[in-house]
Short mmCIF file of C-alpha atoms and ligand atoms in Angstrom, two decimals:
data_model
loop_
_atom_site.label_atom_id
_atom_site.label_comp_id
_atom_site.label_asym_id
_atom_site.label_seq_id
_atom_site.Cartn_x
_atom_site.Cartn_y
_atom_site.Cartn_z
CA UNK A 154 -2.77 -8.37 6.04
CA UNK A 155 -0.75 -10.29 8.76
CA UNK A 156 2.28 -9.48 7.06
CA UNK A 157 4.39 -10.60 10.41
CA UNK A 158 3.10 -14.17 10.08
CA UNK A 159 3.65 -14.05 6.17
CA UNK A 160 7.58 -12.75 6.97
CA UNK A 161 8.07 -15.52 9.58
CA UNK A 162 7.01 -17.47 6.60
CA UNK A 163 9.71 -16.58 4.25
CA UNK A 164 12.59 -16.45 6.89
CA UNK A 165 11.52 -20.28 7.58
CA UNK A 166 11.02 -20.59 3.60
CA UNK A 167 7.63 -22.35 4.93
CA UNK A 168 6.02 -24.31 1.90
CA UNK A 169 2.74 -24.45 3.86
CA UNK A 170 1.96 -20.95 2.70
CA UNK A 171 2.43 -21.42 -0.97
CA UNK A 172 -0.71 -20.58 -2.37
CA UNK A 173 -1.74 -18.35 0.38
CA UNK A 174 0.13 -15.49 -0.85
CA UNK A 175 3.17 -14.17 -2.93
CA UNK A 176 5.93 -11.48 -1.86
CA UNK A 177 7.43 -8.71 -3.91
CA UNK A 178 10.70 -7.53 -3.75
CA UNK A 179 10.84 -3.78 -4.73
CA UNK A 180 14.49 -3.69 -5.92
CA UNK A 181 14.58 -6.75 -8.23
CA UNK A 182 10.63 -6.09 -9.49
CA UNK A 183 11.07 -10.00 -8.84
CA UNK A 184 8.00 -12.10 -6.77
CA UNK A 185 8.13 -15.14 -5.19
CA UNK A 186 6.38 -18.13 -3.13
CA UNK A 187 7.01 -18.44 0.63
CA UNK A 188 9.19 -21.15 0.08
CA UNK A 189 11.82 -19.73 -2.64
CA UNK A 190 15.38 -20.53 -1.87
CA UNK A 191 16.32 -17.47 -3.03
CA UNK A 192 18.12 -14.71 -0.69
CA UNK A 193 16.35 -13.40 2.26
CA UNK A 194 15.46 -9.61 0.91
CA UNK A 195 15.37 -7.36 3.16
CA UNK A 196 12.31 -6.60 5.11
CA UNK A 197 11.79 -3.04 4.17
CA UNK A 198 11.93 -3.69 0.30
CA UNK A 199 9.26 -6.81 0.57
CA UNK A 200 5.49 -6.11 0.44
CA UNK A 201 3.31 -9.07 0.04
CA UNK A 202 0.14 -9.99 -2.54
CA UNK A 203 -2.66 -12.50 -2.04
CA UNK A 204 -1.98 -13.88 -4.72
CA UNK A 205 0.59 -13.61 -8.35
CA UNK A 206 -2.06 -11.74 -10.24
CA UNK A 207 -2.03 -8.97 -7.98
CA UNK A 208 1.94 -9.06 -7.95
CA UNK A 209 1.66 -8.66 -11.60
CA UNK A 210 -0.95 -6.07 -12.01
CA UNK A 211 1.77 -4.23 -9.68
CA UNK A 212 4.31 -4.54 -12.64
CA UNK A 213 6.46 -7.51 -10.68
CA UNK A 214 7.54 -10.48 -12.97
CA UNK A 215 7.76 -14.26 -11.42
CA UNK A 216 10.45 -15.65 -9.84
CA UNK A 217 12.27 -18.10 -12.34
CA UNK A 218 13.96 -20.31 -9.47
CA UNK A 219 10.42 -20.66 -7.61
CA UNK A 220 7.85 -20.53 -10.17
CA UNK A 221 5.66 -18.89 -8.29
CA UNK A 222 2.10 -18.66 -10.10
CA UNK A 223 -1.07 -21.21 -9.62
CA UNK A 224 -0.07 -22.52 -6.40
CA UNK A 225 -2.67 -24.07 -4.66
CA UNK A 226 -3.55 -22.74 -0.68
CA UNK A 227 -4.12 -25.52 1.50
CA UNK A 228 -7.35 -24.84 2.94
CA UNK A 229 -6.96 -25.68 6.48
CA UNK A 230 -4.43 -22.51 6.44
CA UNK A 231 -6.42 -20.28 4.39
CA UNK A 232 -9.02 -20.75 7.04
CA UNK A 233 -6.51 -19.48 9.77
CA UNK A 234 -5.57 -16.63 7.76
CA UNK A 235 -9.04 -15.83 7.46
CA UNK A 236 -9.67 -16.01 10.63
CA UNK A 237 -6.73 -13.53 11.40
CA UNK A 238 -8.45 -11.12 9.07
CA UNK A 239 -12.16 -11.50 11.00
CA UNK A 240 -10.27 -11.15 14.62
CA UNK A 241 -8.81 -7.85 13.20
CA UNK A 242 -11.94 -6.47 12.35
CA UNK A 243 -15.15 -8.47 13.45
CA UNK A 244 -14.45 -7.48 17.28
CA UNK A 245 -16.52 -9.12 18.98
CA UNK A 246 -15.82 -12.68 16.80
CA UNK A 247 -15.71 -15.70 19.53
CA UNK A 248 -13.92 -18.90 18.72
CA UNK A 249 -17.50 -20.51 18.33
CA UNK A 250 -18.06 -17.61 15.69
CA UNK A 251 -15.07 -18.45 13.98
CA UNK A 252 -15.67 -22.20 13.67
CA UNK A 253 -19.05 -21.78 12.58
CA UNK A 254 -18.22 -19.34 10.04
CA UNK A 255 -15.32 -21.47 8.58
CA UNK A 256 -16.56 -24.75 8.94
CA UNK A 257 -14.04 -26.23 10.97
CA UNK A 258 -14.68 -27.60 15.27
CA UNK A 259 -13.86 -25.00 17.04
CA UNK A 260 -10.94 -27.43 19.13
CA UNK A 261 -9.39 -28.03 15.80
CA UNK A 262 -9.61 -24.68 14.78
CA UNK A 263 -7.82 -23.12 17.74
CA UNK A 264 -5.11 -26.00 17.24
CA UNK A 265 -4.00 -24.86 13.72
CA UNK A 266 -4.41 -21.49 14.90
CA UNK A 267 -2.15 -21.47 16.92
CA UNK A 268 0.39 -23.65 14.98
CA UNK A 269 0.46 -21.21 12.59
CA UNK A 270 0.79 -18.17 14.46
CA UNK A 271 2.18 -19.15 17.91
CA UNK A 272 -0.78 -17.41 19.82
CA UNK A 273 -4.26 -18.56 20.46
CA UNK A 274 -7.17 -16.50 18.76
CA UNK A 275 -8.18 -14.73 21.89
CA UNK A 276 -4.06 -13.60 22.69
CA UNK A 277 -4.15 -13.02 18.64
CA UNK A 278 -7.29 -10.50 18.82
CA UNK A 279 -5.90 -8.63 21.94
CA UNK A 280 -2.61 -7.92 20.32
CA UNK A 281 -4.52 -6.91 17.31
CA UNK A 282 -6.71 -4.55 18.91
CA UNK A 283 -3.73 -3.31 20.85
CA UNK A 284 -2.07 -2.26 17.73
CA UNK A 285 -4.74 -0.28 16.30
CA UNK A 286 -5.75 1.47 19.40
CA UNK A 287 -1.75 2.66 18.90
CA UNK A 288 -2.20 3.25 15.66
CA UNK A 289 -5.00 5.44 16.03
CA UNK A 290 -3.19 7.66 18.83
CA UNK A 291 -0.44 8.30 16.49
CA UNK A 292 -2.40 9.21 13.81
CA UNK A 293 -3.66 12.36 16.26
CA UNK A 294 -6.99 10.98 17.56
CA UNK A 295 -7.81 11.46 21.15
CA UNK A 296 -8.39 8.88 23.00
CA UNK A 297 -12.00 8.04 23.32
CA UNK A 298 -12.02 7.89 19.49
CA UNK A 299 -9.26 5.91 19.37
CA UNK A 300 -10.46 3.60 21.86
CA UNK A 301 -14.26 2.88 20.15
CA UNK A 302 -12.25 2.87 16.42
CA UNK A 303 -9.51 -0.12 18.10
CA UNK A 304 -12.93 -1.80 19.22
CA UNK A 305 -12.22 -1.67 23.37
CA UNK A 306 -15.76 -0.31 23.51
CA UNK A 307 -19.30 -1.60 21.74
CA UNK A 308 -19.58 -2.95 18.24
CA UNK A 309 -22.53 -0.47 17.85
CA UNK A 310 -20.73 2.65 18.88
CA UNK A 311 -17.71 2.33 17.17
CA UNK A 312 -19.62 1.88 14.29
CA UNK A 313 -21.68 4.67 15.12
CA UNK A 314 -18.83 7.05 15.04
CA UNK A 315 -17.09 5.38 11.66
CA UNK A 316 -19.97 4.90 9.49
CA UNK A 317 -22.69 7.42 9.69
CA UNK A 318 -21.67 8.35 6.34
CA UNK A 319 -22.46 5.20 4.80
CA UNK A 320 -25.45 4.73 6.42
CA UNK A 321 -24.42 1.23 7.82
CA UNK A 322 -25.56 -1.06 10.29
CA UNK A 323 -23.04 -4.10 10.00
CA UNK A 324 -24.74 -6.37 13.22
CA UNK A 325 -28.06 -6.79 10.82
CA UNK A 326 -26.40 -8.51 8.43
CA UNK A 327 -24.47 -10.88 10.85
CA UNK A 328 -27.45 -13.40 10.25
CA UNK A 329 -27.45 -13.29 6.12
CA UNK A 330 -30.31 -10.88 5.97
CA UNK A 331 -32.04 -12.41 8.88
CA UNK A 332 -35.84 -10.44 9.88
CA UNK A 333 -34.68 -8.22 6.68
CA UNK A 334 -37.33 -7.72 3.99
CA UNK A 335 -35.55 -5.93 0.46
CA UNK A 336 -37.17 -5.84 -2.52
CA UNK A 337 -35.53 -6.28 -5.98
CA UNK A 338 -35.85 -5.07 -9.76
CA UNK A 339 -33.74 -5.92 -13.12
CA UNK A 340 -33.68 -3.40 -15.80
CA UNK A 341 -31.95 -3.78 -18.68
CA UNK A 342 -28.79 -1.62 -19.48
CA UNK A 343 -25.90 -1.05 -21.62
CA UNK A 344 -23.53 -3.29 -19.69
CA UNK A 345 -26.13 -6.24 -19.74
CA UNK A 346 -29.06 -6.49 -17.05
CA UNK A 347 -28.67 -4.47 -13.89
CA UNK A 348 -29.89 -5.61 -10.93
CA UNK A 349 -30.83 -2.71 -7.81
CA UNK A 350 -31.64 -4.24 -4.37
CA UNK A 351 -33.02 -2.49 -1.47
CA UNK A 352 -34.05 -2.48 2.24
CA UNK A 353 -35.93 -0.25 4.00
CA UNK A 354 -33.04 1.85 4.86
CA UNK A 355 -31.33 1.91 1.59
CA UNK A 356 -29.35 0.31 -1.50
CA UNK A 357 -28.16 -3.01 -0.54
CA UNK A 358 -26.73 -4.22 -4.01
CA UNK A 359 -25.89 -3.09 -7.19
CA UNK A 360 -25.04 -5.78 -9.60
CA UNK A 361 -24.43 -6.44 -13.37
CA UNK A 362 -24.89 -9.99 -15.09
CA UNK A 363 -25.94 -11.65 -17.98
CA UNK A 364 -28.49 -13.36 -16.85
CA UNK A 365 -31.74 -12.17 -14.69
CA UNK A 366 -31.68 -15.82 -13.15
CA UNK A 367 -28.42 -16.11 -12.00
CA UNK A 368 -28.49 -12.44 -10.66
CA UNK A 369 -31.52 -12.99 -8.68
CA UNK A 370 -30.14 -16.58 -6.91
CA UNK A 371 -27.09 -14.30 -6.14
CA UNK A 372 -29.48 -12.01 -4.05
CA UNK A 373 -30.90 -14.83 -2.51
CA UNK A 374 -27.96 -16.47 -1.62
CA UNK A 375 -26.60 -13.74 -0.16
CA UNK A 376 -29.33 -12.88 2.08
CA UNK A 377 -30.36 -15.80 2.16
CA UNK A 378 -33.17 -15.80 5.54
CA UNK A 379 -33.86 -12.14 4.19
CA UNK A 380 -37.57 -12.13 2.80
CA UNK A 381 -36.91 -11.04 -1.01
CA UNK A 382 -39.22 -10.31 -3.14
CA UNK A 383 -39.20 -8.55 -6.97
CA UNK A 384 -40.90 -4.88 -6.68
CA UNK A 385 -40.25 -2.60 -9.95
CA UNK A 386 -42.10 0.59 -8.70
CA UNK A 387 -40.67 0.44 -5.09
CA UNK A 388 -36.93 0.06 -7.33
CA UNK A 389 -37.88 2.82 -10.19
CA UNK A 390 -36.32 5.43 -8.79
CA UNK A 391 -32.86 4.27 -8.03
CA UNK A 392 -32.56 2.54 -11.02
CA UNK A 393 -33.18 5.59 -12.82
CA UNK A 394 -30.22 7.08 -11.08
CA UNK A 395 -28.04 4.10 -11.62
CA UNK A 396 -28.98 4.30 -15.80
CA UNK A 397 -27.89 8.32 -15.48
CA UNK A 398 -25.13 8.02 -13.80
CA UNK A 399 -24.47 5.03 -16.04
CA UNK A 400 -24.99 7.05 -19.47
CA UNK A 401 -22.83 9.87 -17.95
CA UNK A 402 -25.90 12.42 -17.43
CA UNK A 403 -25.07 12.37 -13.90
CA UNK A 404 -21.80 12.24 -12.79
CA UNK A 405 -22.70 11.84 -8.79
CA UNK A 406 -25.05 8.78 -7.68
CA UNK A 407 -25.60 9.74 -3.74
CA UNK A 408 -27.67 6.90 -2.80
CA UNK A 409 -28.80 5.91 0.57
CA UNK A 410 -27.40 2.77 1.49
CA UNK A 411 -27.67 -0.70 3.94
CA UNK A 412 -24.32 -2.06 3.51
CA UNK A 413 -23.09 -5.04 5.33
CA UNK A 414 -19.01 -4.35 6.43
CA UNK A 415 -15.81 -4.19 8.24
CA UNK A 416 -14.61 -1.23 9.54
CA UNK A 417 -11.82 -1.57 7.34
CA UNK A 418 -14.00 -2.16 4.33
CA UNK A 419 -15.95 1.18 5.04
CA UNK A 420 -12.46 3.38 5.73
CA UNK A 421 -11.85 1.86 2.08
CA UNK A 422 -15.38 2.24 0.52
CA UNK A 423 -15.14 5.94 1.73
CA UNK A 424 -11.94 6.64 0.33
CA UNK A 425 -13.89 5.06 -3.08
CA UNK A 426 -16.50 7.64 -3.09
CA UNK A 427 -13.55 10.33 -2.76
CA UNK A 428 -12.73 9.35 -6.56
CA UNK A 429 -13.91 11.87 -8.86
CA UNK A 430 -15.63 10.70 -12.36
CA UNK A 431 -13.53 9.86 -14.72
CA UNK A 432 -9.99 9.21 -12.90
CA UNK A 433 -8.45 6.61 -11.80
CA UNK A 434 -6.56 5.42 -8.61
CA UNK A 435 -4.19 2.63 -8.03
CA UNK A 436 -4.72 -0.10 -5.17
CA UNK A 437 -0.93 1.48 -3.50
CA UNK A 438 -2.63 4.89 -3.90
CA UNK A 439 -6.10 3.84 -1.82
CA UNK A 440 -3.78 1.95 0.59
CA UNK A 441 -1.26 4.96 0.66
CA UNK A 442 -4.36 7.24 1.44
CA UNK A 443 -5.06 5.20 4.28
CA UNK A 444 -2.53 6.32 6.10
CA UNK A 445 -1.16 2.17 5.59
CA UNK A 446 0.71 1.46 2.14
CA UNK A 447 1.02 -1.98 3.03
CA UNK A 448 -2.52 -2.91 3.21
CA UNK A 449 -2.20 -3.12 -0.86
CA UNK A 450 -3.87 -6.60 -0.67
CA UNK A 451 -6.58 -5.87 1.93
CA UNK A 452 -7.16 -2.35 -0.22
CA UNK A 453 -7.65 -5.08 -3.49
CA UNK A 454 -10.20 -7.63 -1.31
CA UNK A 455 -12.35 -5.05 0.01
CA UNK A 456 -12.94 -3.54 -3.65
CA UNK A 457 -13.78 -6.82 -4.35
CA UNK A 458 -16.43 -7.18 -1.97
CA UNK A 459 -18.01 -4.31 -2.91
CA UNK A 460 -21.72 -5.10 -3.61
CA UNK A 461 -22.77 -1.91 -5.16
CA UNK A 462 -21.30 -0.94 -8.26
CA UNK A 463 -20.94 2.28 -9.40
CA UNK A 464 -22.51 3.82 -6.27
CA UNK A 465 -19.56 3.20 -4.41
CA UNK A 466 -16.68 3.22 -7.61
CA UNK A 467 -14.62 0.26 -7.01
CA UNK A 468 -14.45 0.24 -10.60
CA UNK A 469 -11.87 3.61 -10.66
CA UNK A 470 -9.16 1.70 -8.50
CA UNK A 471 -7.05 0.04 -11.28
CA UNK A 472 -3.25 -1.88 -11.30
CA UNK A 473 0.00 0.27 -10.75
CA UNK A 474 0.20 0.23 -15.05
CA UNK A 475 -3.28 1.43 -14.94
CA UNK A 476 -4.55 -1.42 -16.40
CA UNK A 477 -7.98 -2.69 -14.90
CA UNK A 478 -7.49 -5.50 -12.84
CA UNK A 479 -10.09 -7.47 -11.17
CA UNK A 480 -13.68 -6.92 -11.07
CA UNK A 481 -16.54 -8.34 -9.53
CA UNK A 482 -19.03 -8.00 -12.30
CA UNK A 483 -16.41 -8.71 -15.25
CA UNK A 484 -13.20 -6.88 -16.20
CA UNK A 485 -14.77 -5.88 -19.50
CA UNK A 486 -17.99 -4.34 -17.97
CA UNK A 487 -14.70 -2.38 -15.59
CA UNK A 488 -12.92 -1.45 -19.11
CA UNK A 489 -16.22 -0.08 -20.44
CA UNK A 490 -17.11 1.58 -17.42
CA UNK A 491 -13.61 3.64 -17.60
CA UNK A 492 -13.77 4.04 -21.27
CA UNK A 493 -17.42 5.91 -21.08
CA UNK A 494 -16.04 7.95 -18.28
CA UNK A 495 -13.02 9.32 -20.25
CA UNK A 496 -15.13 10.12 -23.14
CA UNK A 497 -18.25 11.76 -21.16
ZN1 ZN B 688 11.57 -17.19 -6.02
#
């Protein structure tokens, strides 16, 4: 969440960031767009949404003065701010990285970069990494820890020391699923077909459609120089635990898995599995837990890019009202989810 750069953008009230997120203000339950001529609030009532769904789902209402829903995010920023987000936790992301992954030269790239945040990528990742290191002493951690979890050491031991628990090896999937072989089933289910991936260390997506096709050309395009082929037996058994945990006979699914993320992603995916059967969480409450209550929105995308339902429970984090928001696979497949939980 760059939340500086967003609050720069409502002090200037800076059109060029309508669309690329809303702000909140906690004593008028009011949200608005970055340009709203309305009253500077101040800073420590604000917190900021990607976009006005999420506002809502938090129980604010849109600004009347601003009208503040379906703006459109000019792309050219959206691909700075994403970039923000991959120099916070990719590490070892180069400009050359960047421009490949977001399409744009890396000259003009670095350009709108820095118009937009007044620092160059590589002066934007040191500050970054600066601030977490920081972070990470205050929260008690010594400082060898603190140093591999800011990222001043290797990619491969800081993920070492973060992720055993997920069984993750993030620089594999760099390439899409390059030299990767997984195999594949689809089973049908009460939610609609299921689809269970795996490599040869573990789960690599669990996904619910309507259609086998469409699931499958997912897969594929998601690993998409990964060698992928369908293999029922080599699936049977963790589709078996995916339909039991499913139909409530078992309430843990403790799968091995090859997931493909962030370090941020993982600190949320692990608070995730913390969520016991049947309850529910809010996206403040995983952010809160985090030791960070103002990474609501980050909290909300990395749910999102969960790619294994159920085994890791994105579908238990739910709006402020406890309605459920957002979900990858369908809200109503989310609703149903919750529903059979309640009652099991
Ligand atoms: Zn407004």
């Amino acid at each position: 969440m760059e939340t500086e750069i967003y609050w720069k953008a409502i002090e200037n009230n800076d059109a060029r960031f309508n669309g690329a997120f809303v702000y909140a203000v906690g004593s008028t339950g009011i949200y608005c767009k970055p340009s709203c001529s309305s009253r500077l609030p101040k800073r420590e009532n604000v917190s900021f949404f990607e976009n006005f769904e999420a506002a809502e789902s938090e129980g604010f209402r849109a600004c009347r003065r601003c009208r503040p829903r379906n703006e459109t995010v000019d792309p050219q920023l959206a691909a700075v701010l994403r970039a923000c987000e991959m120099l916070e936790s990719e590490e070892a992301a180069t400009l050359d990285e960047l421009s490949a992954e977001l399409g744009l030269s890396a000259a003009h790239l670095q350009r709108k970069f820095k118009e937009i945040t007044g620092v160059s990528p590589k002066k934007f990742a040191e500050a970054k990494r600066l601030d977490r290191f920081k972070s990470e002493l205050r929260r008690g951690r010594d400082v060898t820890t603190a140093m591999y979890d800011a990222g001043f050491n290797s990619v491969s031991r800081l993920y070492e020391n973060v992720s055993r628990k997920l069984g993750m090896t993030p620089r594999t999937y760099a390439k899409k699923g390059e030299n990767m072989m997984i195999d594949y089933t689809v089973a049908e289910c009460e939610l609609g077909r299921l689809l269970v991936a795996r490599t040869a260390k573990g789960v690599c997506a669990v996904a619910f459609g309507d259609d086998t096709d469409a699931l499958v050309r997912n897969l594929e395009n998601e690993f998409e120089n990964a060698a992928i082929r369908r293999d029922d037996a080599a699936l049977k058994e963790f589709v078996e635990a995916v339909l039991a945990n499913l139909a409530g006979r078992d309430r843990t699914l403790d799968l091995p898995l090859d997931l493909r993320a962030t370090a941020f992603q993982m600190r949320v995916w692990d608070e995730l599995r913390r969520i016991p059967y049947g309850e529910t969480v809010s996206y403040s409450d995983v952010a809160e837990r985090l030791g960070s209550k103002s990474a609501v929105r980050a909290v909300a995308t990395a749910c999102a890019a969960n790619r294994v339902a159920l085994v890791i429970p994105c579908h238990r984090v739910v709006g402020k009202n406890g309605a459920p928001t957002g979900y990858r696979w369908g809200v109503e497949r989310k609703r149903a989810l919750l529903e059979k939980e309640k009652r099991v």
